[in-house]
Coordinates of C-alpha atoms in Angstrom, one line a residue:
M1 CA 12.2 -23.8 -1.9
N2 CA 9.8 -21.5 -2.8
K3 CA 11.4 -16.9 -2.0
T4 CA 8.9 -14.9 -0.8
Q5 CA 8.9 -11.6 -3.1
P6 CA 9.5 -8.9 -0.7
Q7 CA 6.3 -6.1 -0.2
I8 CA 6.2 -3.0 -1.6
L9 CA 3.9 0.0 -0.9
S10 CA 2.1 2.1 -3.3
G11 CA 4.0 5.5 -3.9
D12 CA 1.1 7.5 -2.5
Y13 CA 1.5 6.1 1.1
I14 CA 5.4 6.6 1.6
A15 CA 4.8 10.4 0.2
G16 CA 2.1 10.4 3.1
F17 CA 4.7 8.6 5.5
V18 CA 7.0 11.1 4.8
D19 CA 4.9 14.0 5.6
G20 CA 5.1 13.2 8.4
E21 CA 8.6 11.2 9.5
G22 CA 10.8 12.2 6.7
C23 CA 13.3 14.5 6.4
F24 CA 15.9 16.1 4.0
D25 CA 19.0 16.9 5.4
L26 CA 21.4 19.7 3.7
Q27 CA 24.2 20.4 5.6
F28 CA 27.9 21.6 5.5
R29 CA 30.3 20.1 7.7
R30 CA 33.6 19.9 9.7
D31 CA 35.2 16.4 9.7
V32 CA 38.2 15.9 11.7
R33 CA 40.1 12.7 11.1
H34 CA 41.9 11.7 14.2
E35 CA 43.8 8.6 13.2
R36 CA 45.9 10.9 10.8
T37 CA 48.6 12.5 12.6
N38 CA 48.1 16.3 12.3
K39 CA 44.6 15.3 12.5
P40 CA 43.4 18.2 9.4
V41 CA 40.5 19.1 8.9
Y42 CA 37.5 19.0 6.2
Y43 CA 34.9 20.6 5.5
G44 CA 32.4 19.9 2.8
W45 CA 28.4 18.7 2.2
R46 CA 26.6 16.0 3.8
Y47 CA 23.2 15.0 2.4
Q48 CA 20.6 12.2 2.9
F49 CA 17.2 11.5 3.4
V50 CA 16.1 10.4 6.5
I51 CA 13.4 8.3 8.1
V52 CA 12.5 7.8 11.9
T53 CA 10.9 6.1 13.6
R54 CA 10.1 3.7 16.8
K55 CA 12.4 1.0 16.3
D56 CA 8.5 -1.6 16.8
D57 CA 8.4 0.2 13.1
E58 CA 11.0 -2.1 11.3
E59 CA 8.4 -4.0 9.0
L60 CA 7.6 -0.9 8.1
L61 CA 10.8 0.3 6.5
S62 CA 12.1 -3.0 5.8
K63 CA 8.7 -2.1 3.7
I64 CA 9.6 1.6 2.4
K65 CA 13.4 0.3 1.5
N66 CA 12.0 -2.8 -0.7
T67 CA 10.6 -0.4 -2.3
L68 CA 12.2 2.1 -3.2
N69 CA 14.8 -0.4 -3.9
C70 CA 18.0 1.8 -1.9
G71 CA 19.5 2.5 1.7
T72 CA 20.0 1.2 5.0
I73 CA 18.5 0.3 8.0
H74 CA 19.6 1.2 11.5
F75 CA 18.4 0.6 15.1
A76 CA 20.0 4.1 16.9
R77 CA 19.7 4.8 20.7
G78 CA 16.8 3.8 22.5
D79 CA 14.3 2.8 20.9
Q80 CA 13.9 4.2 17.3
A81 CA 14.9 3.0 13.9
R82 CA 16.3 4.9 10.7
Y83 CA 15.7 4.8 7.1
S84 CA 18.8 6.7 5.6
V85 CA 19.7 7.5 1.7
Q86 CA 23.1 9.0 1.6
D87 CA 24.7 7.7 -1.8
M88 CA 24.2 10.0 -4.4
E89 CA 23.1 8.2 -6.8
N90 CA 20.6 6.7 -5.2
L91 CA 19.4 10.5 -4.1
Y92 CA 20.0 12.0 -7.7
N93 CA 18.4 8.5 -9.7
I94 CA 16.2 6.8 -7.4
I95 CA 15.1 9.3 -4.3
I96 CA 14.0 13.1 -6.4
P97 CA 12.7 11.7 -9.5
F98 CA 10.3 9.4 -7.0
F99 CA 9.0 12.4 -4.8
Q100 CA 8.6 13.9 -8.1
K101 CA 5.8 11.4 -8.6
H102 CA 4.2 11.2 -5.8
P103 CA 4.2 14.8 -4.5
L104 CA 4.8 15.6 -1.1
S105 CA 1.7 17.8 1.2
G106 CA 2.6 21.2 2.6
K107 CA 6.1 22.5 3.8
K108 CA 7.6 18.6 3.7
N109 CA 7.5 19.7 -0.6
K110 CA 8.6 22.6 -0.2
D111 CA 11.8 21.4 1.9
F112 CA 12.2 18.3 -1.1
E113 CA 12.2 21.0 -3.2
L114 CA 14.9 22.9 -2.0
W115 CA 16.9 19.3 -1.1
A116 CA 16.5 18.5 -4.4
E117 CA 17.7 21.5 -6.1
A118 CA 20.8 20.7 -3.2
I119 CA 21.2 17.6 -4.4
K120 CA 21.1 18.3 -8.1
I121 CA 23.8 20.7 -8.0
L122 CA 26.0 18.6 -5.7
Y123 CA 24.7 16.1 -8.0
Q124 CA 26.9 18.0 -11.3
N125 CA 30.3 19.0 -9.0
K126 CA 30.7 15.1 -8.1
G127 CA 33.8 13.9 -7.7
K128 CA 35.6 18.0 -7.7
F129 CA 37.6 20.3 -5.4
I130 CA 35.3 22.7 -4.1
K131 CA 38.3 25.5 -5.5
K132 CA 36.8 24.3 -8.5
W133 CA 32.6 25.2 -8.3
S134 CA 31.2 27.9 -9.5
K135 CA 31.2 30.5 -6.8
E136 CA 27.3 30.6 -8.1
D137 CA 27.1 26.6 -6.5
F138 CA 28.4 27.6 -3.4
Q139 CA 26.9 30.6 -3.8
R140 CA 22.9 28.8 -4.5
L141 CA 23.9 26.0 -1.6
I142 CA 25.0 28.5 1.4
E143 CA 21.5 30.3 0.5
I144 CA 19.2 26.7 0.0
Q145 CA 20.3 26.0 3.6
K146 CA 19.4 28.4 4.9
L147 CA 16.2 28.4 3.1
M148 CA 15.5 25.0 4.6
Q149 CA 15.6 26.3 7.9
K150 CA 12.4 26.9 8.0
Y151 CA 11.0 23.7 8.0
K152 CA 12.9 22.0 10.1
A153 CA 12.3 21.8 14.0
K154 CA 14.3 24.7 15.3
R155 CA 18.3 23.4 15.3
P156 CA 21.2 25.3 16.4
Q157 CA 23.6 22.6 14.4
G158 CA 22.0 22.9 11.6
F159 CA 24.3 27.2 11.0
K160 CA 26.3 25.9 12.8
W161 CA 30.1 25.6 10.2
I162 CA 27.2 28.0 7.3
S163 CA 29.6 31.3 8.1
M164 CA 33.3 29.0 8.0
A165 CA 31.0 28.0 3.9
E166 CA 30.5 31.8 3.6
T167 CA 34.0 32.5 4.1
M168 CA 35.2 30.0 2.0
A169 CA 32.6 31.2 -0.8
E170 CA 34.5 34.4 -1.0
T171 CA 37.7 32.5 -2.6
I172 CA 36.0 30.7 -5.0
K173 CA 36.5 32.7 -8.4

């Protein structure tokens, strides 16, 4: 039995598609662990690269996934399919170099450049408690998140926990 090779797409095609449908996401988030006694609250940075399309574009998302060789495809509410990469190693070692080799256009490229800088900071601080980070790194992430908002659709949740991040930054030496 012959296995067929998965179809892959050109890097320039993917970059053009991401210009219209992709998102480079960076958020400071609050998570409550409801399953634990006293429901502890944790704060931290969340990041991902996402493409959201209609469900009938699943084959195209599969080709993108095969080309990039990372990420997952999920089906969201209604008629949506969602390709996302959330693994730090894949973001740092695959997604960033891919879009540096196949540049995006206009404001999406500016958004990507800010996001890539944030991913590099997060990668360098991987595994460290926030209080062990340099204050400059933490404050730069806050600044990057704020700068990225002008490239996003108007979303009030974009800054939902940023004041908590600013308070936490004051406690870092």
